[in-house]
Amino acid sequence: MISLNNIEKVYRTSSIETLALANINLHIKAGEFVSIMGPSGCGKSTLLNLMGLLDEPSRGTVEVGGQVVTQYRDKELARLRNQNIGFIFQSFHLINDLSVLDNVEIPLLYRKGDSTGPSRRKLAEEALERVGLSNRMKHFPNQLSGGQKQRVAIARAIVGRPSIILADEPTGNLDSAMGNEIMNILQGLNTDGATIVMVTHDETMAKKTHRLVRLFDGSMVGDSILMSNA
Amino acid sequence: MIRHLFTLIWNKKRTHALLLIEILASFLVLFGVTSLIIYNFRNYAEPVGFNYQNRWAISMDWGDMPDSVSYPLRQQLKQRVLAYPQVIAASISSGNYPFSNSTSNGRPRYNGVQFNVFNYFVDPDYAKTLEMAVLEGRWYDRADESTVVPQVVVTRDLIDKVFGKGQPGVGKLLINDEDKKDKKRIIGVVGNFKQDGEFSPTTSCIFYRASKTDWSNVLLVQVQPGTDAAFEGNMMRELGQMVKGWNLEVSYLADQRVSKQRFTLVPMIIFLVVSTFLLINVALGLFGVLNVSITRRRGEIGLRRALGATEGSISRQFVGEIWVLATFALVLGLILAAQFPLMNVFDLDASVYLTAMVVSVLVIYLIVTLCALYPSRQAATIQPATALHEE
Ligand SMILES: Nc1ncnc2c1ncn2[C@@H]1O[C@H](COP(=O)(O)OP(=O)(O)O)[C@@H](O)[C@H]1O
Ligand SMILES: [Mg+2]
């Protein structure tokens, strides 16, 4: 589903160069639920951004669905992100000036084709139902708890029915009860066929996934299949 | 997407209130200025209806001499003037000749229509002296001096108002609704007669025959092109000797026109300059606000990119947002502006306001678009990963 081949990522700012990732080879199969762990600053988000086509590697290639996308132009990348990938972030990234329903609809607005207002609305309502927030559709993000916000973000990630979900510390800002709720939703989505890559700091969350990749200082230092879940 | 932008702007209305007021205010100022300019230039496009080049006005002040005594002297002056080879034509007129500072007007009611009418008391040579085109009928001549019903020449504008647009006027009677004995017979129709020049509106005028006792105290003279001050001095000295004790003063219509025009042009230029500064100010403010808001909204930009927005759709969003905001302001502005024609505030043609509305709306959209273009390009080039990383 996603392949990272010989990836190196260097961040260059005016004064410093940071080697965020080096020599990464990682293949994610369709239907897998992969967790990525590692200390802060080791390159987890960078890795996820490369998989999500939000950034370009300094060296190496990224394949999504068997196609090398490294040379793709902005429009094609945007279309791939829109149709194939759903993002979930630690800080939710909801737009505070839009209602829950309007937030969830956003990915559909960037979809070419004949999606009408009512049809978008229906899909958004379905997605919110899926995360158990049917009764909060008219609310605004600042009227919600952290767990509810993250559920909105999940609804937004799945509204376009992507095959891949990339979650960057989705439970990082939540207490364990809310974290478990989110984890249950993600597991359900995975059961229904979504490929999920999740960055986490929480061993108990990681243990519920199929496969655990460990990063340290920009390099992969572990890649293990968790047999009990697979 | 448009609905999405409307929702976004609507939900942020408090943040945008100031910007909205700013756009609204600049629209209203722009509307005022363009109305004024359009009004003036529409008038300008209409011919003045006479020729002012090489026309001189000699004003005659005969002190406390009775009018009946001064009248034959005035006639003699006219004949003397006509005797100069440099003079082509001459006519006796009331003091409200073109570009003079005097007017004579009233608001009579004819045929149920009440409107402003300018009155001129002039002699049979007036039209010829000022090269006025008689469209219909004729100018009066010496033969019809003492008719029972006074004979008048009127402008086309008056016929249009009283008898309907394009209706013939010659032969018709003008009867004052308030005083049925006050009747005049129309014997001729002229085109425009814009006493104050190009920028003044078309007016309804009645030209009466100058009588012996009225205040016809100006001698209009058409001279050969190139007639100089030396001739003028000579002529005025000779005329002065004919009417000792009178005060004669000459002025050139072309010069008077220039000073009249300043009355219109100077305020127009001042308004234009002030509103240009205002618009530049608003544009800079808008530009600044957009720049700041784009910096503040990097996270949102990164998010939208992650959800599938192309660079193009990000910059379109920012331009679109400002259009939506401008639209809100313009709808309010148009409602306010529409009151001018609806309540007929300044007695201007509604089409002047309508044109001004269209022009102002277009200018506002143009300005906001130009202001949004650069910031929105900037927004589009933000790397999504970088933008998300910063939050
Ligand atoms: N946009 C960026 N510009 C410069 N340096 C960055 C950028 N994003 C990440 N980095 C650096 O790259 C390294 C890896 O960052 P990141 O992938 O965010 O780590 P993690 O998510 O594991 O905490 C860090 O040293 C970080 O400071
Ligand atoms: Mg991170």
mmCIF file with all atom_site columns, N, CA and C in Angstrom, chain A residues 49 53-56 74-75 78-79 81-82 85 87 89 91-95 97-99 102 105-107 109-110 120-121 140 156, chain B residues 1 3-4 7-8 11-12 15 299-300 302-314 317 383-389 391:
data_model
loop_
_atom_site.group_PDB
_atom_site.id
_atom_site.type_symbol
_atom_site.label_atom_id
_atom_site.label_alt_id
_atom_site.label_comp_id
_atom_site.label_asym_id
_atom_site.label_entity_id
_atom_site.label_seq_id
_atom_site.pdbx_PDB_ins_code
_atom_site.Cartn_x
_atom_site.Cartn_y
_atom_site.Cartn_z
_atom_site.occupancy
_atom_site.B_iso_or_equiv
_atom_site.pdbx_formal_charge
_atom_site.auth_seq_id
_atom_site.auth_comp_id
_atom_site.auth_asym_id
_atom_site.auth_atom_id
_atom_site.pdbx_PDB_model_num
ATOM 1   N N  . ASN A 1 49  ? 4.496   12.380 7.548  1.00 0.00 ? 49  ASN A N  1
ATOM 2   C CA . ASN A 1 49  ? 4.270   13.406 6.526  1.00 0.00 ? 49  ASN A CA 1
ATOM 3   C C  . ASN A 1 49  ? 4.724   12.935 5.145  1.00 0.00 ? 49  ASN A C  1
ATOM 4   N N  . LEU A 1 53  ? 2.335   12.374 1.844  1.00 0.00 ? 53  LEU A N  1
ATOM 5   C CA . LEU A 1 53  ? 2.616   13.249 0.704  1.00 0.00 ? 53  LEU A CA 1
ATOM 6   C C  . LEU A 1 53  ? 2.515   14.729 1.070  1.00 0.00 ? 53  LEU A C  1
ATOM 7   N N  . LEU A 1 54  ? 2.776   15.024 2.337  1.00 0.00 ? 54  LEU A N  1
ATOM 8   C CA . LEU A 1 54  ? 2.772   16.423 2.772  1.00 0.00 ? 54  LEU A CA 1
ATOM 9   C C  . LEU A 1 54  ? 4.163   17.019 2.643  1.00 0.00 ? 54  LEU A C  1
ATOM 10  N N  . ASP A 1 55  ? 5.131   16.173 2.388  1.00 0.00 ? 55  ASP A N  1
ATOM 11  C CA . ASP A 1 55  ? 6.508   16.636 2.296  1.00 0.00 ? 55  ASP A CA 1
ATOM 12  C C  . ASP A 1 55  ? 7.232   15.735 1.303  1.00 0.00 ? 55  ASP A C  1
ATOM 13  N N  . GLU A 1 56  ? 8.353   16.231 0.806  1.00 0.00 ? 56  GLU A N  1
ATOM 14  C CA . GLU A 1 56  ? 9.123   15.432 -0.146 1.00 0.00 ? 56  GLU A CA 1
ATOM 15  C C  . GLU A 1 56  ? 10.397  14.951 0.522  1.00 0.00 ? 56  GLU A C  1
ATOM 16  N N  . ASP A 1 74  ? 1.831   19.104 -7.834 1.00 0.00 ? 74  ASP A N  1
ATOM 17  C CA . ASP A 1 74  ? 0.928   19.538 -6.767 1.00 0.00 ? 74  ASP A CA 1
ATOM 18  C C  . ASP A 1 74  ? -0.490  19.011 -6.931 1.00 0.00 ? 74  ASP A C  1
ATOM 19  N N  . LYS A 1 75  ? -1.013  19.131 -8.143 1.00 0.00 ? 75  LYS A N  1
ATOM 20  C CA . LYS A 1 75  ? -2.413  18.731 -8.353 1.00 0.00 ? 75  LYS A CA 1
ATOM 21  C C  . LYS A 1 75  ? -2.625  17.250 -8.108 1.00 0.00 ? 75  LYS A C  1
ATOM 22  N N  . ALA A 1 78  ? -2.316  16.447 -4.440 1.00 0.00 ? 78  ALA A N  1
ATOM 23  C CA . ALA A 1 78  ? -3.513  16.883 -3.717 1.00 0.00 ? 78  ALA A CA 1
ATOM 24  C C  . ALA A 1 78  ? -4.642  15.880 -3.929 1.00 0.00 ? 78  ALA A C  1
ATOM 25  N N  . ARG A 1 79  ? -4.767  15.402 -5.154 1.00 0.00 ? 79  ARG A N  1
ATOM 26  C CA . ARG A 1 79  ? -5.835  14.450 -5.439 1.00 0.00 ? 79  ARG A CA 1
ATOM 27  C C  . ARG A 1 79  ? -5.607  13.138 -4.672 1.00 0.00 ? 79  ARG A C  1
ATOM 28  N N  . ARG A 1 81  ? -3.902  12.747 -1.862 1.00 0.00 ? 81  ARG A N  1
ATOM 29  C CA . ARG A 1 81  ? -4.167  13.000 -0.441 1.00 0.00 ? 81  ARG A CA 1
ATOM 30  C C  . ARG A 1 81  ? -5.664  13.006 -0.175 1.00 0.00 ? 81  ARG A C  1
ATOM 31  N N  . ASN A 1 82  ? -6.358  13.661 -1.081 1.00 0.00 ? 82  ASN A N  1
ATOM 32  C CA . ASN A 1 82  ? -7.795  13.820 -0.888 1.00 0.00 ? 82  ASN A CA 1
ATOM 33  C C  . ASN A 1 82  ? -8.533  12.497 -0.958 1.00 0.00 ? 82  ASN A C  1
ATOM 34  N N  . ILE A 1 85  ? -5.995  9.254  1.384  1.00 0.00 ? 85  ILE A N  1
ATOM 35  C CA . ILE A 1 85  ? -5.382  9.382  2.701  1.00 0.00 ? 85  ILE A CA 1
ATOM 36  C C  . ILE A 1 85  ? -6.246  10.225 3.628  1.00 0.00 ? 85  ILE A C  1
ATOM 37  N N  . PHE A 1 87  ? -6.033  12.105 7.433  1.00 0.00 ? 87  PHE A N  1
ATOM 38  C CA . PHE A 1 87  ? -5.070  12.496 8.472  1.00 0.00 ? 87  PHE A CA 1
ATOM 39  C C  . PHE A 1 87  ? -5.756  12.746 9.807  1.00 0.00 ? 87  PHE A C  1
ATOM 40  N N  . PHE A 1 89  ? -4.477  14.353 13.625 1.00 0.00 ? 89  PHE A N  1
ATOM 41  C CA . PHE A 1 89  ? -3.326  14.982 14.290 1.00 0.00 ? 89  PHE A CA 1
ATOM 42  C C  . PHE A 1 89  ? -3.529  15.024 15.796 1.00 0.00 ? 89  PHE A C  1
ATOM 43  N N  . SER A 1 91  ? -3.032  17.563 17.686 1.00 0.00 ? 91  SER A N  1
ATOM 44  C CA . SER A 1 91  ? -3.727  18.794 18.105 1.00 0.00 ? 91  SER A CA 1
ATOM 45  C C  . SER A 1 91  ? -5.019  19.010 17.312 1.00 0.00 ? 91  SER A C  1
ATOM 46  N N  . PHE A 1 92  ? -5.557  17.967 16.775 1.00 0.00 ? 92  PHE A N  1
ATOM 47  C CA . PHE A 1 92  ? -6.885  17.934 16.114 1.00 0.00 ? 92  PHE A CA 1
ATOM 48  C C  . PHE A 1 92  ? -6.954  18.754 14.822 1.00 0.00 ? 92  PHE A C  1
ATOM 49  N N  . HIS A 1 93  ? -6.429  19.998 14.876 1.00 0.00 ? 93  HIS A N  1
ATOM 50  C CA . HIS A 1 93  ? -6.477  20.854 13.686 1.00 0.00 ? 93  HIS A CA 1
ATOM 51  C C  . HIS A 1 93  ? -7.890  21.030 13.150 1.00 0.00 ? 93  HIS A C  1
ATOM 52  N N  . LEU A 1 94  ? -8.802  21.344 14.056 1.00 0.00 ? 94  LEU A N  1
ATOM 53  C CA . LEU A 1 94  ? -10.149 21.687 13.585 1.00 0.00 ? 94  LEU A CA 1
ATOM 54  C C  . LEU A 1 94  ? -10.183 23.186 13.323 1.00 0.00 ? 94  LEU A C  1
ATOM 55  N N  . ILE A 1 95  ? -11.049 23.602 12.416 1.00 0.00 ? 95  ILE A N  1
ATOM 56  C CA . ILE A 1 95  ? -11.193 25.040 12.166 1.00 0.00 ? 95  ILE A CA 1
ATOM 57  C C  . ILE A 1 95  ? -12.271 25.571 13.099 1.00 0.00 ? 95  ILE A C  1
ATOM 58  N N  . ASP A 1 97  ? -13.804 28.264 13.453 1.00 0.00 ? 97  ASP A N  1
ATOM 59  C CA . ASP A 1 97  ? -14.906 29.104 12.969 1.00 0.00 ? 97  ASP A CA 1
ATOM 60  C C  . ASP A 1 97  ? -15.943 28.305 12.191 1.00 0.00 ? 97  ASP A C  1
ATOM 61  N N  . LEU A 1 98  ? -15.736 27.010 12.119 1.00 0.00 ? 98  LEU A N  1
ATOM 62  C CA . LEU A 1 98  ? -16.716 26.195 11.394 1.00 0.00 ? 98  LEU A CA 1
ATOM 63  C C  . LEU A 1 98  ? -17.350 25.193 12.345 1.00 0.00 ? 98  LEU A C  1
ATOM 64  N N  . SER A 1 99  ? -18.615 24.908 12.097 1.00 0.00 ? 99  SER A N  1
ATOM 65  C CA . SER A 1 99  ? -19.306 23.919 12.918 1.00 0.00 ? 99  SER A CA 1
ATOM 66  C C  . SER A 1 99  ? -18.686 22.544 12.678 1.00 0.00 ? 99  SER A C  1
ATOM 67  N N  . ASP A 1 102 ? -19.500 21.309 9.267  1.00 0.00 ? 102 ASP A N  1
ATOM 68  C CA . ASP A 1 102 ? -18.734 21.989 8.219  1.00 0.00 ? 102 ASP A CA 1
ATOM 69  C C  . ASP A 1 102 ? -17.279 21.540 8.208  1.00 0.00 ? 102 ASP A C  1
ATOM 70  N N  . GLU A 1 105 ? -17.015 18.199 6.490  1.00 0.00 ? 105 GLU A N  1
ATOM 71  C CA . GLU A 1 105 ? -17.262 18.249 5.038  1.00 0.00 ? 105 GLU A CA 1
ATOM 72  C C  . GLU A 1 105 ? -16.044 18.677 4.215  1.00 0.00 ? 105 GLU A C  1
ATOM 73  N N  . ILE A 1 106 ? -15.062 19.311 4.866  1.00 0.00 ? 106 ILE A N  1
ATOM 74  C CA . ILE A 1 106 ? -13.975 19.955 4.103  1.00 0.00 ? 106 ILE A CA 1
ATOM 75  C C  . ILE A 1 106 ? -13.322 19.067 3.026  1.00 0.00 ? 106 ILE A C  1
ATOM 76  N N  . PRO A 1 107 ? -12.934 17.829 3.361  1.00 0.00 ? 107 PRO A N  1
ATOM 77  C CA . PRO A 1 107 ? -12.269 17.035 2.316  1.00 0.00 ? 107 PRO A CA 1
ATOM 78  C C  . PRO A 1 107 ? -13.128 16.878 1.057  1.00 0.00 ? 107 PRO A C  1
ATOM 79  N N  . LEU A 1 109 ? -15.047 19.052 -0.203 1.00 0.00 ? 109 LEU A N  1
ATOM 80  C CA . LEU A 1 109 ? -15.050 20.291 -0.989 1.00 0.00 ? 109 LEU A CA 1
ATOM 81  C C  . LEU A 1 109 ? -13.917 20.303 -2.002 1.00 0.00 ? 109 LEU A C  1
ATOM 82  N N  . TYR A 1 110 ? -12.860 19.544 -1.694 1.00 0.00 ? 110 TYR A N  1
ATOM 83  C CA . TYR A 1 110 ? -11.707 19.542 -2.591 1.00 0.00 ? 110 TYR A CA 1
ATOM 84  C C  . TYR A 1 110 ? -11.768 18.368 -3.561 1.00 0.00 ? 110 TYR A C  1
ATOM 85  N N  . ARG A 1 120 ? -22.902 15.863 0.218  1.00 0.00 ? 120 ARG A N  1
ATOM 86  C CA . ARG A 1 120 ? -21.761 16.059 1.128  1.00 0.00 ? 120 ARG A CA 1
ATOM 87  C C  . ARG A 1 120 ? -22.238 16.012 2.582  1.00 0.00 ? 120 ARG A C  1
ATOM 88  N N  . ARG A 1 121 ? -23.344 16.645 2.792  1.00 0.00 ? 121 ARG A N  1
ATOM 89  C CA . ARG A 1 121 ? -23.901 16.711 4.138  1.00 0.00 ? 121 ARG A CA 1
ATOM 90  C C  . ARG A 1 121 ? -24.217 15.310 4.655  1.00 0.00 ? 121 ARG A C  1
ATOM 91  N N  . PHE A 1 140 ? -19.666 23.986 17.811 1.00 0.00 ? 140 PHE A N  1
ATOM 92  C CA . PHE A 1 140 ? -18.389 24.477 17.316 1.00 0.00 ? 140 PHE A CA 1
ATOM 93  C C  . PHE A 1 140 ? -17.279 23.820 18.115 1.00 0.00 ? 140 PHE A C  1
ATOM 94  N N  . ARG A 1 156 ? -13.671 13.531 9.984  1.00 0.00 ? 156 ARG A N  1
ATOM 95  C CA . ARG A 1 156 ? -13.170 14.280 8.842  1.00 0.00 ? 156 ARG A CA 1
ATOM 96  C C  . ARG A 1 156 ? -12.192 13.417 8.025  1.00 0.00 ? 156 ARG A C  1
ATOM 97  N N  . MET B 2 1   ? -18.257 25.114 -2.476 1.00 0.00 ? 1   MET B N  1
ATOM 98  C CA . MET B 2 1   ? -17.128 25.889 -1.957 1.00 0.00 ? 1   MET B CA 1
ATOM 99  C C  . MET B 2 1   ? -17.556 27.308 -1.597 1.00 0.00 ? 1   MET B C  1
ATOM 100 N N  . ARG B 2 3   ? -20.511 28.301 -0.699 1.00 0.00 ? 3   ARG B N  1
ATOM 101 C CA . ARG B 2 3   ? -21.287 28.248 0.532  1.00 0.00 ? 3   ARG B CA 1
ATOM 102 C C  . ARG B 2 3   ? -20.349 28.110 1.735  1.00 0.00 ? 3   ARG B C  1
ATOM 103 N N  . HIS B 2 4   ? -19.318 27.285 1.528  1.00 0.00 ? 4   HIS B N  1
ATOM 104 C CA . HIS B 2 4   ? -18.327 27.073 2.589  1.00 0.00 ? 4   HIS B CA 1
ATOM 105 C C  . HIS B 2 4   ? -17.674 28.405 2.975  1.00 0.00 ? 4   HIS B C  1
ATOM 106 N N  . THR B 2 7   ? -20.081 30.584 4.880  1.00 0.00 ? 7   THR B N  1
ATOM 107 C CA . THR B 2 7   ? -20.194 30.130 6.264  1.00 0.00 ? 7   THR B CA 1
ATOM 108 C C  . THR B 2 7   ? -18.993 30.610 7.068  1.00 0.00 ? 7   THR B C  1
ATOM 109 N N  . LEU B 2 8   ? -17.812 30.413 6.464  1.00 0.00 ? 8   LEU B N  1
ATOM 110 C CA . LEU B 2 8   ? -16.574 30.772 7.151  1.00 0.00 ? 8   LEU B CA 1
ATOM 111 C C  . LEU B 2 8   ? -16.572 32.252 7.514  1.00 0.00 ? 8   LEU B C  1
ATOM 112 N N  . ASN B 2 11  ? -19.337 33.147 10.107 1.00 0.00 ? 11  ASN B N  1
ATOM 113 C CA . ASN B 2 11  ? -19.007 32.765 11.472 1.00 0.00 ? 11  ASN B CA 1
ATOM 114 C C  . ASN B 2 11  ? -17.923 33.646 12.071 1.00 0.00 ? 11  ASN B C  1
ATOM 115 N N  . LYS B 2 12  ? -17.132 34.278 11.198 1.00 0.00 ? 12  LYS B N  1
ATOM 116 C CA . LYS B 2 12  ? -16.063 35.145 11.697 1.00 0.00 ? 12  LYS B CA 1
ATOM 117 C C  . LYS B 2 12  ? -16.469 36.601 11.624 1.00 0.00 ? 12  LYS B C  1
ATOM 118 N N  . THR B 2 15  ? -14.806 39.311 13.831 1.00 0.00 ? 15  THR B N  1
ATOM 119 C CA . THR B 2 15  ? -13.424 39.653 13.469 1.00 0.00 ? 15  THR B CA 1
ATOM 120 C C  . THR B 2 15  ? -13.389 40.550 12.241 1.00 0.00 ? 15  THR B C  1
ATOM 121 N N  . GLY B 2 299 ? -1.666  27.137 10.062 1.00 0.00 ? 299 GLY B N  1
ATOM 122 C CA . GLY B 2 299 ? -2.122  25.809 10.467 1.00 0.00 ? 299 GLY B CA 1
ATOM 123 C C  . GLY B 2 299 ? -3.298  25.349 9.629  1.00 0.00 ? 299 GLY B C  1
ATOM 124 N N  . GLU B 2 300 ? -4.242  26.276 9.453  1.00 0.00 ? 300 GLU B N  1
ATOM 125 C CA . GLU B 2 300 ? -5.420  25.942 8.653  1.00 0.00 ? 300 GLU B CA 1
ATOM 126 C C  . GLU B 2 300 ? -5.022  25.635 7.210  1.00 0.00 ? 300 GLU B C  1
ATOM 127 N N  . GLY B 2 302 ? -2.108  24.478 6.178  1.00 0.00 ? 302 GLY B N  1
ATOM 128 C CA . GLY B 2 302 ? -1.494  23.158 6.160  1.00 0.00 ? 302 GLY B CA 1
ATOM 129 C C  . GLY B 2 302 ? -2.543  22.058 6.212  1.00 0.00 ? 302 GLY B C  1
ATOM 130 N N  . LEU B 2 303 ? -3.524  22.256 7.086  1.00 0.00 ? 303 LEU B N  1
ATOM 131 C CA . LEU B 2 303 ? -4.583  21.265 7.221  1.00 0.00 ? 303 LEU B CA 1
ATOM 132 C C  . LEU B 2 303 ? -5.343  21.088 5.909  1.00 0.00 ? 303 LEU B C  1
ATOM 133 N N  . ARG B 2 304 ? -5.717  22.193 5.316  1.00 0.00 ? 304 ARG B N  1
ATOM 134 C CA . ARG B 2 304 ? -6.483  22.101 4.068  1.00 0.00 ? 304 ARG B CA 1
ATOM 135 C C  . ARG B 2 304 ? -5.673  21.408 2.984  1.00 0.00 ? 304 ARG B C  1
ATOM 136 N N  . ARG B 2 305 ? -4.361  21.708 2.959  1.00 0.00 ? 305 ARG B N  1
ATOM 137 C CA . ARG B 2 305 ? -3.520  21.009 1.983  1.00 0.00 ? 305 ARG B CA 1
ATOM 138 C C  . ARG B 2 305 ? -3.542  19.509 2.267  1.00 0.00 ? 305 ARG B C  1
ATOM 139 N N  . ALA B 2 306 ? -3.448  19.151 3.553  1.00 0.00 ? 306 ALA B N  1
ATOM 140 C CA . ALA B 2 306 ? -3.463  17.738 3.909  1.00 0.00 ? 306 ALA B CA 1
ATOM 141 C C  . ALA B 2 306 ? -4.766  17.075 3.478  1.00 0.00 ? 306 ALA B C  1
ATOM 142 N N  . LEU B 2 307 ? -5.837  17.839 3.506  1.00 0.00 ? 307 LEU B N  1
ATOM 143 C CA . LEU B 2 307 ? -7.141  17.264 3.153  1.00 0.00 ? 307 LEU B CA 1
ATOM 144 C C  . LEU B 2 307 ? -7.398  17.304 1.651  1.00 0.00 ? 307 LEU B C  1
ATOM 145 N N  . GLY B 2 308 ? -6.433  17.789 0.891  1.00 0.00 ? 308 GLY B N  1
ATOM 146 C CA . GLY B 2 308 ? -6.576  17.689 -0.564 1.00 0.00 ? 308 GLY B CA 1
ATOM 147 C C  . GLY B 2 308 ? -6.669  18.998 -1.307 1.00 0.00 ? 308 GLY B C  1
ATOM 148 N N  . ALA B 2 309 ? -6.404  20.111 -0.622 1.00 0.00 ? 309 ALA B N  1
ATOM 149 C CA . ALA B 2 309 ? -6.447  21.384 -1.339 1.00 0.00 ? 309 ALA B CA 1
ATOM 150 C C  . ALA B 2 309 ? -5.176  21.559 -2.157 1.00 0.00 ? 309 ALA B C  1
ATOM 151 N N  . THR B 2 310 ? -5.324  21.993 -3.402 1.00 0.00 ? 310 THR B N  1
ATOM 152 C CA . THR B 2 310 ? -4.146  22.304 -4.211 1.00 0.00 ? 310 THR B CA 1
ATOM 153 C C  . THR B 2 310 ? -3.678  23.711 -3.852 1.00 0.00 ? 310 THR B C  1
ATOM 154 N N  . GLU B 2 311 ? -2.490  24.052 -4.352 1.00 0.00 ? 311 GLU B N  1
ATOM 155 C CA . GLU B 2 311 ? -1.998  25.420 -4.138 1.00 0.00 ? 311 GLU B CA 1
ATOM 156 C C  . GLU B 2 311 ? -3.014  26.417 -4.682 1.00 0.00 ? 311 GLU B C  1
ATOM 157 N N  . GLY B 2 312 ? -3.518  26.090 -5.862 1.00 0.00 ? 312 GLY B N  1
ATOM 158 C CA . GLY B 2 312 ? -4.496  26.972 -6.499 1.00 0.00 ? 312 GLY B CA 1
ATOM 159 C C  . GLY B 2 312 ? -5.736  27.159 -5.646 1.00 0.00 ? 312 GLY B C  1
ATOM 160 N N  . SER B 2 313 ? -6.223  26.060 -5.060 1.00 0.00 ? 313 SER B N  1
ATOM 161 C CA . SER B 2 313 ? -7.469  26.223 -4.302 1.00 0.00 ? 313 SER B CA 1
ATOM 162 C C  . SER B 2 313 ? -7.232  26.998 -3.017 1.00 0.00 ? 313 SER B C  1
ATOM 163 N N  . ILE B 2 314 ? -6.012  26.943 -2.471 1.00 0.00 ? 314 ILE B N  1
ATOM 164 C CA . ILE B 2 314 ? -5.723  27.760 -1.280 1.00 0.00 ? 314 ILE B CA 1
ATOM 165 C C  . ILE B 2 314 ? -5.761  29.238 -1.651 1.00 0.00 ? 314 ILE B C  1
ATOM 166 N N  . GLN B 2 317 ? -9.156  30.343 -2.266 1.00 0.00 ? 317 GLN B N  1
ATOM 167 C CA . GLN B 2 317 ? -9.941  30.502 -1.043 1.00 0.00 ? 317 GLN B CA 1
ATOM 168 C C  . GLN B 2 317 ? -9.752  31.893 -0.450 1.00 0.00 ? 317 GLN B C  1
ATOM 169 N N  . GLN B 2 383 ? 4.587   25.250 2.642  1.00 0.00 ? 383 GLN B N  1
ATOM 170 C CA . GLN B 2 383 ? 4.693   23.791 2.621  1.00 0.00 ? 383 GLN B CA 1
ATOM 171 C C  . GLN B 2 383 ? 3.731   23.208 3.659  1.00 0.00 ? 383 GLN B C  1
ATOM 172 N N  . PRO B 2 384 ? 2.875   22.275 3.270  1.00 0.00 ? 384 PRO B N  1
ATOM 173 C CA . PRO B 2 384 ? 1.885   21.768 4.230  1.00 0.00 ? 384 PRO B CA 1
ATOM 174 C C  . PRO B 2 384 ? 2.523   21.185 5.487  1.00 0.00 ? 384 PRO B C  1
ATOM 175 N N  . ALA B 2 385 ? 3.590   20.421 5.322  1.00 0.00 ? 385 ALA B N  1
ATOM 176 C CA . ALA B 2 385 ? 4.208   19.794 6.495  1.00 0.00 ? 385 ALA B CA 1
ATOM 177 C C  . ALA B 2 385 ? 4.752   20.859 7.434  1.00 0.00 ? 385 ALA B C  1
ATOM 178 N N  . THR B 2 386 ? 5.383   21.879 6.865  1.00 0.00 ? 386 THR B N  1
ATOM 179 C CA . THR B 2 386 ? 5.935   22.963 7.684  1.00 0.00 ? 386 THR B CA 1
ATOM 180 C C  . THR B 2 386 ? 4.828   23.672 8.438  1.00 0.00 ? 386 THR B C  1
ATOM 181 N N  . ALA B 2 387 ? 3.753   23.971 7.730  1.00 0.00 ? 387 ALA B N  1
ATOM 182 C CA . ALA B 2 387 ? 2.645   24.696 8.347  1.00 0.00 ? 387 ALA B CA 1
ATOM 183 C C  . ALA B 2 387 ? 2.047   23.898 9.501  1.00 0.00 ? 387 ALA B C  1
ATOM 184 N N  . LEU B 2 388 ? 1.925   22.591 9.316  1.00 0.00 ? 388 LEU B N  1
ATOM 185 C CA . LEU B 2 388 ? 1.337   21.760 10.371 1.00 0.00 ? 388 LEU B CA 1
ATOM 186 C C  . LEU B 2 388 ? 2.311   21.590 11.531 1.00 0.00 ? 388 LEU B C  1
ATOM 187 N N  . HIS B 2 389 ? 3.587   21.542 11.208 1.00 0.00 ? 389 HIS B N  1
ATOM 188 C CA . HIS B 2 389 ? 4.626   21.348 12.222 1.00 0.00 ? 389 HIS B CA 1
ATOM 189 C C  . HIS B 2 389 ? 4.627   22.482 13.239 1.00 0.00 ? 389 HIS B C  1
ATOM 190 N N  . GLU B 2 391 ? 2.263   24.265 14.434 1.00 0.00 ? 391 GLU B N  1
ATOM 191 C CA . GLU B 2 391 ? 1.145   24.412 15.389 1.00 0.00 ? 391 GLU B CA 1
ATOM 192 C C  . GLU B 2 391 ? 1.430   23.717 16.708 1.00 0.00 ? 391 GLU B C  1
#
